[in-house]
Tab-separated table of C-alpha atoms and ligand atoms in Angstrom:
chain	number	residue	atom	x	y	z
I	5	UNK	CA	-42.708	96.291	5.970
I	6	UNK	CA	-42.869	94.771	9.051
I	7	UNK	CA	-40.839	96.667	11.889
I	8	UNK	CA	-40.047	96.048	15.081
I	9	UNK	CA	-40.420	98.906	17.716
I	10	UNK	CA	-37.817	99.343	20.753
I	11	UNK	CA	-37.673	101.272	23.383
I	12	UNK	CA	-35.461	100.507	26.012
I	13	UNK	CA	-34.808	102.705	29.290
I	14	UNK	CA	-32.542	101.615	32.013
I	15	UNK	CA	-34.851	98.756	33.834
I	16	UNK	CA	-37.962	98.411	31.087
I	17	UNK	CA	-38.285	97.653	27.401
I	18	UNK	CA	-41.205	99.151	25.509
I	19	UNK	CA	-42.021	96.927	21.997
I	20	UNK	CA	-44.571	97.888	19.415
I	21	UNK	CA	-44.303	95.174	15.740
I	22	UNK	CA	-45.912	97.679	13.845
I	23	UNK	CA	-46.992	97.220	10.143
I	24	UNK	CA	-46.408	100.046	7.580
I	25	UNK	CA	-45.868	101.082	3.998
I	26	UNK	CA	-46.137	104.215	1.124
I	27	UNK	CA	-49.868	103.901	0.813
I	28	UNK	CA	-50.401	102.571	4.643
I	29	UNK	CA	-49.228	105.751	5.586
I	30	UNK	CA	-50.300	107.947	2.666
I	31	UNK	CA	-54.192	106.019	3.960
I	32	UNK	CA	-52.445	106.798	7.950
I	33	UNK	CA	-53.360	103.082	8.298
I	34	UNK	CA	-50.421	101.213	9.302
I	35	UNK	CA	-51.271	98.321	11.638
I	36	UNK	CA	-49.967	97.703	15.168
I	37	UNK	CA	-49.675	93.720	15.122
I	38	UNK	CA	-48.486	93.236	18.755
I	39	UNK	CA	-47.503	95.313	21.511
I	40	UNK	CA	-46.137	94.756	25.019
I	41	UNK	CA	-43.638	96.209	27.622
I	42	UNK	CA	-41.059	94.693	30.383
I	43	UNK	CA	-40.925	96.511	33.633
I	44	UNK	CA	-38.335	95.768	36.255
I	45	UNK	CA	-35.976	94.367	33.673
I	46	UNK	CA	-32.730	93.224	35.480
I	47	UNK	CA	-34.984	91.655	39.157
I	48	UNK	CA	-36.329	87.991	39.519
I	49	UNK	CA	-39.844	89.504	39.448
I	50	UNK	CA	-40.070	91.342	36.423
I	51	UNK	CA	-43.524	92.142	34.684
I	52	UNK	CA	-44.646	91.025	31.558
I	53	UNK	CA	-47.227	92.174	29.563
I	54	UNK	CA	-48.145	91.640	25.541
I	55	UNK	CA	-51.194	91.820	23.420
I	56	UNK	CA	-51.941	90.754	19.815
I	57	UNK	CA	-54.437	93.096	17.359
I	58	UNK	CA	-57.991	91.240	18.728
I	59	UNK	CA	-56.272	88.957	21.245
I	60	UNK	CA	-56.879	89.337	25.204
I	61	UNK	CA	-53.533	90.936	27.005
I	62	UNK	CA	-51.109	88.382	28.805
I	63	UNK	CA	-49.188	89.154	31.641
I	64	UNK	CA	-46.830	87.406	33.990
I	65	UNK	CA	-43.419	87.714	36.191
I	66	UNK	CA	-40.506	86.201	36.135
I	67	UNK	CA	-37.093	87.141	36.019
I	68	UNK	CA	-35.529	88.873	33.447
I	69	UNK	CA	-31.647	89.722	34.298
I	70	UNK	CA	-31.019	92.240	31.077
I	71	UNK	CA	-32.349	93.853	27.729
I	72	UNK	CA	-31.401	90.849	25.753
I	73	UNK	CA	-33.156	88.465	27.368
I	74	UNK	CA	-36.313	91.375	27.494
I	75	UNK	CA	-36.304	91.174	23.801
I	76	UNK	CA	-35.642	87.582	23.155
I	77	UNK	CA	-39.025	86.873	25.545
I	78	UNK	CA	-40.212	89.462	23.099
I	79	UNK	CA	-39.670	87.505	20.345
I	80	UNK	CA	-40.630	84.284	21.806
I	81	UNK	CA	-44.280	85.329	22.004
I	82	UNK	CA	-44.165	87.039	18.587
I	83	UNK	CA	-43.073	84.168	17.143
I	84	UNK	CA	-45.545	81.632	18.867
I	85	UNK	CA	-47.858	79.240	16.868
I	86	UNK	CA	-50.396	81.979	15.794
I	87	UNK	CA	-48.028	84.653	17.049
I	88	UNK	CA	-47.881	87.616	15.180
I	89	UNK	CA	-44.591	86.600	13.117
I	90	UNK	CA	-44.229	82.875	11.761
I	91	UNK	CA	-40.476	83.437	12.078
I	92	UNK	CA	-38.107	86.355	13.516
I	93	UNK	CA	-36.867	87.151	9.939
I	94	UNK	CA	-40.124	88.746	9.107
I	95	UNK	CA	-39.097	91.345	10.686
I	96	UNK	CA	-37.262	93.262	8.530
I	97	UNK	CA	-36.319	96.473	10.242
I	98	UNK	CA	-36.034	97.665	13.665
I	99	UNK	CA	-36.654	100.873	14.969
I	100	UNK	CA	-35.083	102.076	17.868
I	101	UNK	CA	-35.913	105.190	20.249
I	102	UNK	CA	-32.338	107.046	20.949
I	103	UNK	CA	-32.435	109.688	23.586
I	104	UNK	CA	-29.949	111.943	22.405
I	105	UNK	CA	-28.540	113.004	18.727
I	106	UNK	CA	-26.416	115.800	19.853
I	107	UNK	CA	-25.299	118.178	16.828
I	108	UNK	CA	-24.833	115.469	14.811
I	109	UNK	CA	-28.172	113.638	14.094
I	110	UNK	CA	-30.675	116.239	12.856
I	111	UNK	CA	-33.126	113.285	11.615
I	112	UNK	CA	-33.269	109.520	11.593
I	113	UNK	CA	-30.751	107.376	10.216
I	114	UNK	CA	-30.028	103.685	9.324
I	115	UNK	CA	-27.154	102.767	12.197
I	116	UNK	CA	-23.901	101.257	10.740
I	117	UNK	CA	-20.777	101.828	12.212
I	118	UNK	CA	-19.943	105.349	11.784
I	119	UNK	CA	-23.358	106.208	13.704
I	120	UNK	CA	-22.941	103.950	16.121
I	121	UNK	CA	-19.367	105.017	17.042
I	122	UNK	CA	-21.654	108.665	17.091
I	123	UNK	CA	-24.120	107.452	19.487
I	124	UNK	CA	-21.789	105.453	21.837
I	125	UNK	CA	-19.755	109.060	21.757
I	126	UNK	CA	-22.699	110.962	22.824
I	127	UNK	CA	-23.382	108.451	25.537
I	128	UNK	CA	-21.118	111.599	27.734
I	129	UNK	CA	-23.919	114.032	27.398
I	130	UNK	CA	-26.824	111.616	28.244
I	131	UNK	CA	-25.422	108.660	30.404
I	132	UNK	CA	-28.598	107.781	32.176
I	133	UNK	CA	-29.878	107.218	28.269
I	134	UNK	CA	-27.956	106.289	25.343
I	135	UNK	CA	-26.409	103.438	26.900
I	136	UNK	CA	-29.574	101.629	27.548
I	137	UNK	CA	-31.158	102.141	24.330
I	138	UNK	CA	-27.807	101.030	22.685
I	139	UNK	CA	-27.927	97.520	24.832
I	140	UNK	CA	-31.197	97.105	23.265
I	141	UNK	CA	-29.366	97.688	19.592
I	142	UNK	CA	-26.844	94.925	20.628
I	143	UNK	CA	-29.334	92.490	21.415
I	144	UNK	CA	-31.573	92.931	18.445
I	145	UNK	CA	-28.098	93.308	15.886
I	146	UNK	CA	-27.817	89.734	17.483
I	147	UNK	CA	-31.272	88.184	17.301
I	148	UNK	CA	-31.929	90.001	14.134
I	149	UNK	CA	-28.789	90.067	12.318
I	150	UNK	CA	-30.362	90.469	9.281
I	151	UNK	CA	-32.477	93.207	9.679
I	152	UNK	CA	-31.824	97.020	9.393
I	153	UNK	CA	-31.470	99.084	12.428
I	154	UNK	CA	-32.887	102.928	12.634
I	155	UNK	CA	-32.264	105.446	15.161
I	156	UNK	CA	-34.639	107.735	16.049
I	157	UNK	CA	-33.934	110.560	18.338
I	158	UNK	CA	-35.939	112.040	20.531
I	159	UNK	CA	-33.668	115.483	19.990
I	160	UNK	CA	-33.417	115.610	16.218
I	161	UNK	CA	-36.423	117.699	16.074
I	162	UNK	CA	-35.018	119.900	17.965
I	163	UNK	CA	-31.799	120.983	15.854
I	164	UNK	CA	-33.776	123.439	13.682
I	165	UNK	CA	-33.457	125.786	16.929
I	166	UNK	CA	-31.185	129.040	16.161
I	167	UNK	CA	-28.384	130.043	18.654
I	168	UNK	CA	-30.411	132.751	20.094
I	169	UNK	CA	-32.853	129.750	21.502
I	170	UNK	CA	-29.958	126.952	22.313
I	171	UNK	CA	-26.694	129.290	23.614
I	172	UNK	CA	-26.604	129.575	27.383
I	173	UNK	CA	-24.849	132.610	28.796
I	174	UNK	CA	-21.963	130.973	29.721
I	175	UNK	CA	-18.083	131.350	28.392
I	176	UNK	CA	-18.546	130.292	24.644
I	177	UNK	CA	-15.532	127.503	24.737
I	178	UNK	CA	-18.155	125.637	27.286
I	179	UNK	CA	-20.446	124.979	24.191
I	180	UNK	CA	-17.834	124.187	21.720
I	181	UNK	CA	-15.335	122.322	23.748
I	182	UNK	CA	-18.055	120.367	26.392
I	183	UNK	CA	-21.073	120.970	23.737
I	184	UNK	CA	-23.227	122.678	26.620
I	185	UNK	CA	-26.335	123.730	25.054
I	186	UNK	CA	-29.977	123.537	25.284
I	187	UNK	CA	-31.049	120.303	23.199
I	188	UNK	CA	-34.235	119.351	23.741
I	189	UNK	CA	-36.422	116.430	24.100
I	190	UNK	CA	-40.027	114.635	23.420
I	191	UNK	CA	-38.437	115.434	19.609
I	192	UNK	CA	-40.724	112.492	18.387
I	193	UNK	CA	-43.695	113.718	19.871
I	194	UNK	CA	-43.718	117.155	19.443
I	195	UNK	CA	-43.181	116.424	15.791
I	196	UNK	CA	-45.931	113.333	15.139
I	197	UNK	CA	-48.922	115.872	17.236
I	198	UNK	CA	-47.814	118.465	14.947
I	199	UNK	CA	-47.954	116.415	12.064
I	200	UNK	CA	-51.674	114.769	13.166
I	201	UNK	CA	-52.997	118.254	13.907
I	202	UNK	CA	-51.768	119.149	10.240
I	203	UNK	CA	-53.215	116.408	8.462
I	204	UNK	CA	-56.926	116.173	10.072
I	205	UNK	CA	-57.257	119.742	8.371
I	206	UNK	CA	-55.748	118.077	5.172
I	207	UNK	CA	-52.738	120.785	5.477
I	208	UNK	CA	-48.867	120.610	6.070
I	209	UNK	CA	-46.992	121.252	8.910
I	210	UNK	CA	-45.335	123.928	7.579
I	211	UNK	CA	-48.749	125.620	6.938
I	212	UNK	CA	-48.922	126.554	11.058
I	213	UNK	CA	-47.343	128.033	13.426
I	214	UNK	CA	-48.080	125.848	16.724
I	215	UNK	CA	-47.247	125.268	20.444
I	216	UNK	CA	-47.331	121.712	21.182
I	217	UNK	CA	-47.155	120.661	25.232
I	218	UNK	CA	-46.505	117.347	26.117
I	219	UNK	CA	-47.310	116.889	29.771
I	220	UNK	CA	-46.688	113.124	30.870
I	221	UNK	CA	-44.389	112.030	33.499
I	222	UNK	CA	-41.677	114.152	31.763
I	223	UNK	CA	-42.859	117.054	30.493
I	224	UNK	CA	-42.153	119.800	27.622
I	225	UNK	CA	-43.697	122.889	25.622
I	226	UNK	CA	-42.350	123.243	21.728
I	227	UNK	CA	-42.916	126.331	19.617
I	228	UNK	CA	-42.617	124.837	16.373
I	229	UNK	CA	-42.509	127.737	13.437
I	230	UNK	CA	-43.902	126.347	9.674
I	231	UNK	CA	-42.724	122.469	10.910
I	232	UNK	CA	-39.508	123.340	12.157
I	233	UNK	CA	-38.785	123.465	16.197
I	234	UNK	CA	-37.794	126.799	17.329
I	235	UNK	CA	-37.430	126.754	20.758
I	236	UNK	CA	-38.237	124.351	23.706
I	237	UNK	CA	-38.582	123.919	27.519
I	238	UNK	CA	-36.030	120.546	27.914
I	239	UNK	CA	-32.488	122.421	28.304
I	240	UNK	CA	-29.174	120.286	28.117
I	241	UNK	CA	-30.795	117.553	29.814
I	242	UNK	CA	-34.715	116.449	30.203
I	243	UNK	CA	-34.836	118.325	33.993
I	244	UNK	CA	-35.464	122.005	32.230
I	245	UNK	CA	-38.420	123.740	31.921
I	246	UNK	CA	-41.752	122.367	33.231
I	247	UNK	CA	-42.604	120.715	36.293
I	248	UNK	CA	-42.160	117.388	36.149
I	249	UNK	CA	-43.455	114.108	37.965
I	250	UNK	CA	-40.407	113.894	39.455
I	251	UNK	CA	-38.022	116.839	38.109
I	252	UNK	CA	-37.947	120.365	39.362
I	253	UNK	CA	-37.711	121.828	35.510
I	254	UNK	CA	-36.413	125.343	36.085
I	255	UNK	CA	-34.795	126.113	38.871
I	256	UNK	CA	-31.893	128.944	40.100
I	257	UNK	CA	-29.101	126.745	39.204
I	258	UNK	CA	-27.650	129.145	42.545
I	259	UNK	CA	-29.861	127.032	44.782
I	260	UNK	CA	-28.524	123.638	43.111
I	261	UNK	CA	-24.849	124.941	43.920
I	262	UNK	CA	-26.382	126.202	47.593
I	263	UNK	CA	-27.325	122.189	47.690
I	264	UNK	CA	-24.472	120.508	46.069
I	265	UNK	CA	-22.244	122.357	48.708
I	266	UNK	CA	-24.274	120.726	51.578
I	267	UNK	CA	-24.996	117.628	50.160
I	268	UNK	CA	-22.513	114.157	51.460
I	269	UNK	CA	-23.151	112.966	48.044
I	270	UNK	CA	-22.405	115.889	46.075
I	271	UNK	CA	-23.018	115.690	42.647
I	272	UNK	CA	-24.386	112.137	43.138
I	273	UNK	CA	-26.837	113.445	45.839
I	274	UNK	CA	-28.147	116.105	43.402
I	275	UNK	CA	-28.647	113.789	40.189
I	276	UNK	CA	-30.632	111.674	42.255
I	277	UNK	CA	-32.454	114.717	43.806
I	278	UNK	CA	-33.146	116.688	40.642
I	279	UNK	CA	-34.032	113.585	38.571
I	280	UNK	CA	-36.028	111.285	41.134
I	281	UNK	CA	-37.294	113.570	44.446
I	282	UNK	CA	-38.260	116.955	42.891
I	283	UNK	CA	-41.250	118.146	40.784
I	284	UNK	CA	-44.594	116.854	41.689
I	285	UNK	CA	-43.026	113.904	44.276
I	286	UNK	CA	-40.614	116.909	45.782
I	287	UNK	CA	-43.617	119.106	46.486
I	288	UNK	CA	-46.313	116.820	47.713
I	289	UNK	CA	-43.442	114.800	49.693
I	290	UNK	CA	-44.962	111.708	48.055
I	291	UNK	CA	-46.389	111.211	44.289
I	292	UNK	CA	-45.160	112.557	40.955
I	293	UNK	CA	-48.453	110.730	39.246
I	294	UNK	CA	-50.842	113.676	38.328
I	295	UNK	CA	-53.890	111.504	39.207
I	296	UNK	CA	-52.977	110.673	42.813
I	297	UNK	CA	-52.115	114.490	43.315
I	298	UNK	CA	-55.648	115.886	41.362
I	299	UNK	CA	-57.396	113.717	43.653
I	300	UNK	CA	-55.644	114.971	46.729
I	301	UNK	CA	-56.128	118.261	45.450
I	302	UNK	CA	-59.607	117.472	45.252
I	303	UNK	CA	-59.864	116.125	48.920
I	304	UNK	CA	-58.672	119.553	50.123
I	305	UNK	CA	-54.582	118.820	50.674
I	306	UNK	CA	-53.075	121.898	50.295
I	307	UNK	CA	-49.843	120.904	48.925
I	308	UNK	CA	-51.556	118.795	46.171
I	309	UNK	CA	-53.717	121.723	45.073
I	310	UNK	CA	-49.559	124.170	45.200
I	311	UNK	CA	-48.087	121.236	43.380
I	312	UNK	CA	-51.066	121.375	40.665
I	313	UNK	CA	-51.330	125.215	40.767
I	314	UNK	CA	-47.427	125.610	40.259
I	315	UNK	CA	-47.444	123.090	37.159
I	316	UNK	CA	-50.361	124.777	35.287
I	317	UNK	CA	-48.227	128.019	35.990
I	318	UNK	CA	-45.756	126.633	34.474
I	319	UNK	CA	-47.278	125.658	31.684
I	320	UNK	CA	-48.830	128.986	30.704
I	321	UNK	CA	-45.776	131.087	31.383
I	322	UNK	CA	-44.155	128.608	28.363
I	323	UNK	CA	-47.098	128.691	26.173
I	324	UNK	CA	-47.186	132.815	26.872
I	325	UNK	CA	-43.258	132.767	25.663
I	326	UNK	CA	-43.400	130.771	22.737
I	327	UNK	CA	-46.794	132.612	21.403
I	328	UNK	CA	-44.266	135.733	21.334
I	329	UNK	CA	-41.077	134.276	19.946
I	330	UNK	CA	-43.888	132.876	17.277
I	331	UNK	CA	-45.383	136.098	16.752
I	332	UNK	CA	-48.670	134.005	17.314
I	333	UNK	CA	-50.055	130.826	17.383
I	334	UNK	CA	-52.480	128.982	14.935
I	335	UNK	CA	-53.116	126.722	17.843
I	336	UNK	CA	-52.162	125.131	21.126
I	337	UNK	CA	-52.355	120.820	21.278
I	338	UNK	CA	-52.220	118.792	24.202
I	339	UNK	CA	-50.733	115.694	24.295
I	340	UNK	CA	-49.263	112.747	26.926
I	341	UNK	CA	-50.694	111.230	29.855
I	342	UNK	CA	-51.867	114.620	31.560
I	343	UNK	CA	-52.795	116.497	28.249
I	344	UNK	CA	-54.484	113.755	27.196
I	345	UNK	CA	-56.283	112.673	29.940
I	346	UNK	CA	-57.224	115.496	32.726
I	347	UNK	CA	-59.466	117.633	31.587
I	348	UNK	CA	-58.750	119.627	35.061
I	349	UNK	CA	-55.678	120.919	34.071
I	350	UNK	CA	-56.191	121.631	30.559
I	351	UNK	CA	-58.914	124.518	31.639
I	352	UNK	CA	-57.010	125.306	34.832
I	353	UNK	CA	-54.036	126.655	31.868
I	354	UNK	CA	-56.568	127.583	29.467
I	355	UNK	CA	-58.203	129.725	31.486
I	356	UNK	CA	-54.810	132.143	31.888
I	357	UNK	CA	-54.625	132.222	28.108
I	358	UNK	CA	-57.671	134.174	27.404
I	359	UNK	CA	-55.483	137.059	26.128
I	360	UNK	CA	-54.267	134.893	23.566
I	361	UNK	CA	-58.347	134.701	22.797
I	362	UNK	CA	-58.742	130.954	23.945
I	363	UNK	CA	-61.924	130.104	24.546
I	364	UNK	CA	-62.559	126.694	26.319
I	365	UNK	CA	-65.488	124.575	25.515
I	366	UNK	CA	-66.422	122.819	28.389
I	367	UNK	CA	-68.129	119.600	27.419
I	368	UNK	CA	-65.538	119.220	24.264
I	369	UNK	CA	-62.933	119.522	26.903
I	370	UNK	CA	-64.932	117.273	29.474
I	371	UNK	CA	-65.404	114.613	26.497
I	372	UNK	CA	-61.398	114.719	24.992
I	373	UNK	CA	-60.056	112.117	26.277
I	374	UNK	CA	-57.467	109.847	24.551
I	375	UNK	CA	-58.995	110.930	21.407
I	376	UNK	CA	-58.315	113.932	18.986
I	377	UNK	CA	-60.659	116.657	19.858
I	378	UNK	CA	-60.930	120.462	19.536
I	379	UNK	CA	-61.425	121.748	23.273
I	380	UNK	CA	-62.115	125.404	22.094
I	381	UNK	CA	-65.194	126.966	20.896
I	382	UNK	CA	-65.956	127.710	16.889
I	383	UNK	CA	-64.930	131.278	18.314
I	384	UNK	CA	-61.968	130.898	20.024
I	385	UNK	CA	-59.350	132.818	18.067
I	386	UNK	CA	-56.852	130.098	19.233
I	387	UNK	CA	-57.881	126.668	18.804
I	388	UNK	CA	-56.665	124.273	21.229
I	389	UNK	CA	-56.585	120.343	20.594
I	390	UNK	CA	-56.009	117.195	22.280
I	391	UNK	CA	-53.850	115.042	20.059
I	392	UNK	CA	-52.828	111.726	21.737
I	393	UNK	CA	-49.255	111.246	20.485
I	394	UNK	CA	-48.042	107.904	18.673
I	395	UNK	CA	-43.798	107.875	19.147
I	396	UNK	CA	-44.033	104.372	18.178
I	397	UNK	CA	-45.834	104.711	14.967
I	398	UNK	CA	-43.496	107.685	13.899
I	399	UNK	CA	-40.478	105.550	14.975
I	400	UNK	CA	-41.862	102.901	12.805
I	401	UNK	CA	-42.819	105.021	9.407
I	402	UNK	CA	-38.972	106.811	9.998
I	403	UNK	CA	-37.995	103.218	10.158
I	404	UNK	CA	-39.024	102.560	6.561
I	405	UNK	CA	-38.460	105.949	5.248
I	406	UNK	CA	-34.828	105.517	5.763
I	407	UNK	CA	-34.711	102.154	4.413
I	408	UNK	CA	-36.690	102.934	1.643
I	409	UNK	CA	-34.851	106.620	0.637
I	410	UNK	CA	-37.725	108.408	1.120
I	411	UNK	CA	-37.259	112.013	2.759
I	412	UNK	CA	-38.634	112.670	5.718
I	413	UNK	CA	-41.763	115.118	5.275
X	18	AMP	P1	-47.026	109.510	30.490
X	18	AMP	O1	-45.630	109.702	30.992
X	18	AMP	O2	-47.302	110.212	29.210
X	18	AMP	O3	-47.457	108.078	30.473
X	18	AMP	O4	-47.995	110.233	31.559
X	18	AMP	C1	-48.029	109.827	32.904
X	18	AMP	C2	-48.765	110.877	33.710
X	18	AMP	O5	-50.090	111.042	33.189
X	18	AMP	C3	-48.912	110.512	35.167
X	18	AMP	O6	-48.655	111.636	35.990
X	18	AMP	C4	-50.379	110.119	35.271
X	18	AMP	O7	-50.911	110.322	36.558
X	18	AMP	C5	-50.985	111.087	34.279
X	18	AMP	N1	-52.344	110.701	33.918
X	18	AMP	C6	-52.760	109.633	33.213
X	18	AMP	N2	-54.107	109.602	33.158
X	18	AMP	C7	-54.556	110.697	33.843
X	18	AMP	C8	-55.839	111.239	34.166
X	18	AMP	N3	-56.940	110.647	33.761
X	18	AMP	N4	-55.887	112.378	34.879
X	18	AMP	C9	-54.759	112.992	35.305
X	18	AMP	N5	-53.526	112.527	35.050
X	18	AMP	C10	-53.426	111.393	34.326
């Protein structure tokens, strides 16, 4: 089956065609046929990028006023002579990434109208999100009208969390009148790393108990009990838990009130603060990209080497938590842009979990990079892995599971 891959966020659209089936994945050999992205979607200078399996990567500007006409220039270079489709009704499903489920989506489903009336609904709790993956649902009902749509949600994963993990202490009618609650996040990530890790020892998920951290531009820590998630850092929205590129994580929500009273713009003032000025940006007064601010660190700036120090802290203080509400961990994996790439920070956290008995190994850990790789030595009494993550190619196989009636492992 040949399924298109969306994922559209308020000014880009991310696009994966990705090729699966039963014994492509049972082999883990479905194909990515084409790939590409539109950044600055809705400006007269947006960038495009796309590459074909074996072909060079194109790129160009030009403007691009909303998500429908990001997907139809999609489609116009999939379906160029010796494109990657010979006509848009080869595709035959799409997949689309939906921010948040709420209580009612606890896996993927096919979207008809019942769901959909669901997922406009829960456009309240997530209003930065759900609306701009849902425009890119409208446009590809219309381009596509033939093909099935799937929702996959990046909190779904997240629903096998008890009440002790997701209650906040606040007046109970708050969570079952206004459904305030921790949710969750990165759902699709934290569950494809914990299914890779899994199957390169030929196991299940629900053989291990794991803590999966994905540290990219938004970041979260999962302790995920036998396959199921039982607590993580993302709270009622994405701006919980870890430091972020450019979101404080946790933080006195006294000192946002302190703020919000001071602020002109009020509530407006502190959306745009907590989502866009804090974390890494907020405390270097400039970046949130983990690169820029390791090789700051590295020059001797002393607010670099804070804003690195207090997001490995972070980090470990989650990882410490979750290896007690696990009673243990059969291992730790890295995963997204920082945990996959910067070896710096992956032994700046390992190194305050030698209680746990982690045990780095330096030129495994020097070496992992974009790859799957153990980072810990044959002695380490936790193992710790880099697992690049694939949303995408989950999105994709949870695509055709639903189509096809197959559960979801
Ligand atoms: P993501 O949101 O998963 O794409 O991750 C983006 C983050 O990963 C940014 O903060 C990047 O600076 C960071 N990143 C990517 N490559 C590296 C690297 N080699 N070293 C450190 N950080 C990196």
């Amino acid at each position: 089956m040949r399924v298109l891959v969306l994922n559209c966020g308020s000014s880009s659209l991310k696009f994966q065609l990705i090729e699966t089936s039963r014994e492509q994945i049972a082999q883990n050999n479905d194909r990515v046929l084409a790939h590409g992205a539109v950044e600055r979607v809705g400006s007269d200078d947006a960038k495009f990028t796309y590459q074909m399996a074996g072909r060079e990567k194109e790129e160009k500007q030009q403007a691009v006023k909303d998500q429908k006409q990001a997907i139809q220039l999609a489609f116009d270079h999939l379906t160029a002579p010796g494109g990657a489709l010979s006509h848009p009704q080869d595709v035959e499903a799409v997949g689309h990434r939906i921010v948040h489920g709420g209580e009612a989506f606890h896996e993927s489903v096919i979207i008809d109208d019942r769901v959909l009336k669901d997922i406009e609904k829960l456009s309240d709790l997530a209003p930065l999100h759900n609306p701009e993956n849902l425009k890119g649902y409208y446009a590809s009902r219309e381009l596509l009208p033939d093909a099935k749509q799937v929702a996959v949600f990046d909190t779904s994963f997240h629903q096998t969390m008890p009440p002790r993990a997701y209650l906040y202490g606040l007046p109970y009618e708050f969570y079952e009148r206004d459904h305030i609650r921790k949710y969750g996040f990165h759902g699709t990530s934290h569950r494809y790393v914990s299914w890779r890790f899994a199957m390169l020892h030929q196991k299940k998920r629900a053989d291990y108990k794991l803590i999966t951290c994905h540290l990219g531009n938004g970041c979260s820590v999962c302790a995920i009990d036998h396959g199921k998630s039982i607590d993580t850092s993302m709270g009622f929205t994405p701006m919980d838990g870890l430091l972020m590129g450019t979101r404080p994580g946790e933080i006195d929500p006294g000192a946002v009130l302190y703020l919000a009273q001071r602020d002109p713009d009020g509530a407006q003032g502190m959306e745009k603060l907590l989502n866009h000025k804090a974390g890494l940006a907020g405390l270097t007064n400039s970046t949130g990209d983990m690169r820029d601010i390791q090789k700051r660190s590295a020059e001797g700036d002393q607010r670099a080497r804070d804003a690195v120090d207090v997001f490995c802290y972070r980090v470990i203080q989650f990882i410490g938590s979750y290896a007690t509400v696990l009673n243990g961990a059969d291992a730790i994996l890295f995963t997204g842009g920082i945990g996959e790439n910067s070896s710096e920070i992956r032994a700046q956290v390992c190194q305050g979990l030698t209680w746990l008995g982690v045990e780095l190994d330096a030129a495994a850990n020097d070496q992992a990079r974009g790859k799957d790789a153990r980072i810990t030595t044959e002695a380490s009494k936790t193992p710790v892995w880099v697992i690049p993550t694939d949303e995408e190619l989950l999105i994709a196989r949870d695509t055709f599971r639903c189509i096809e009636g197959i559960p979801h492992p």
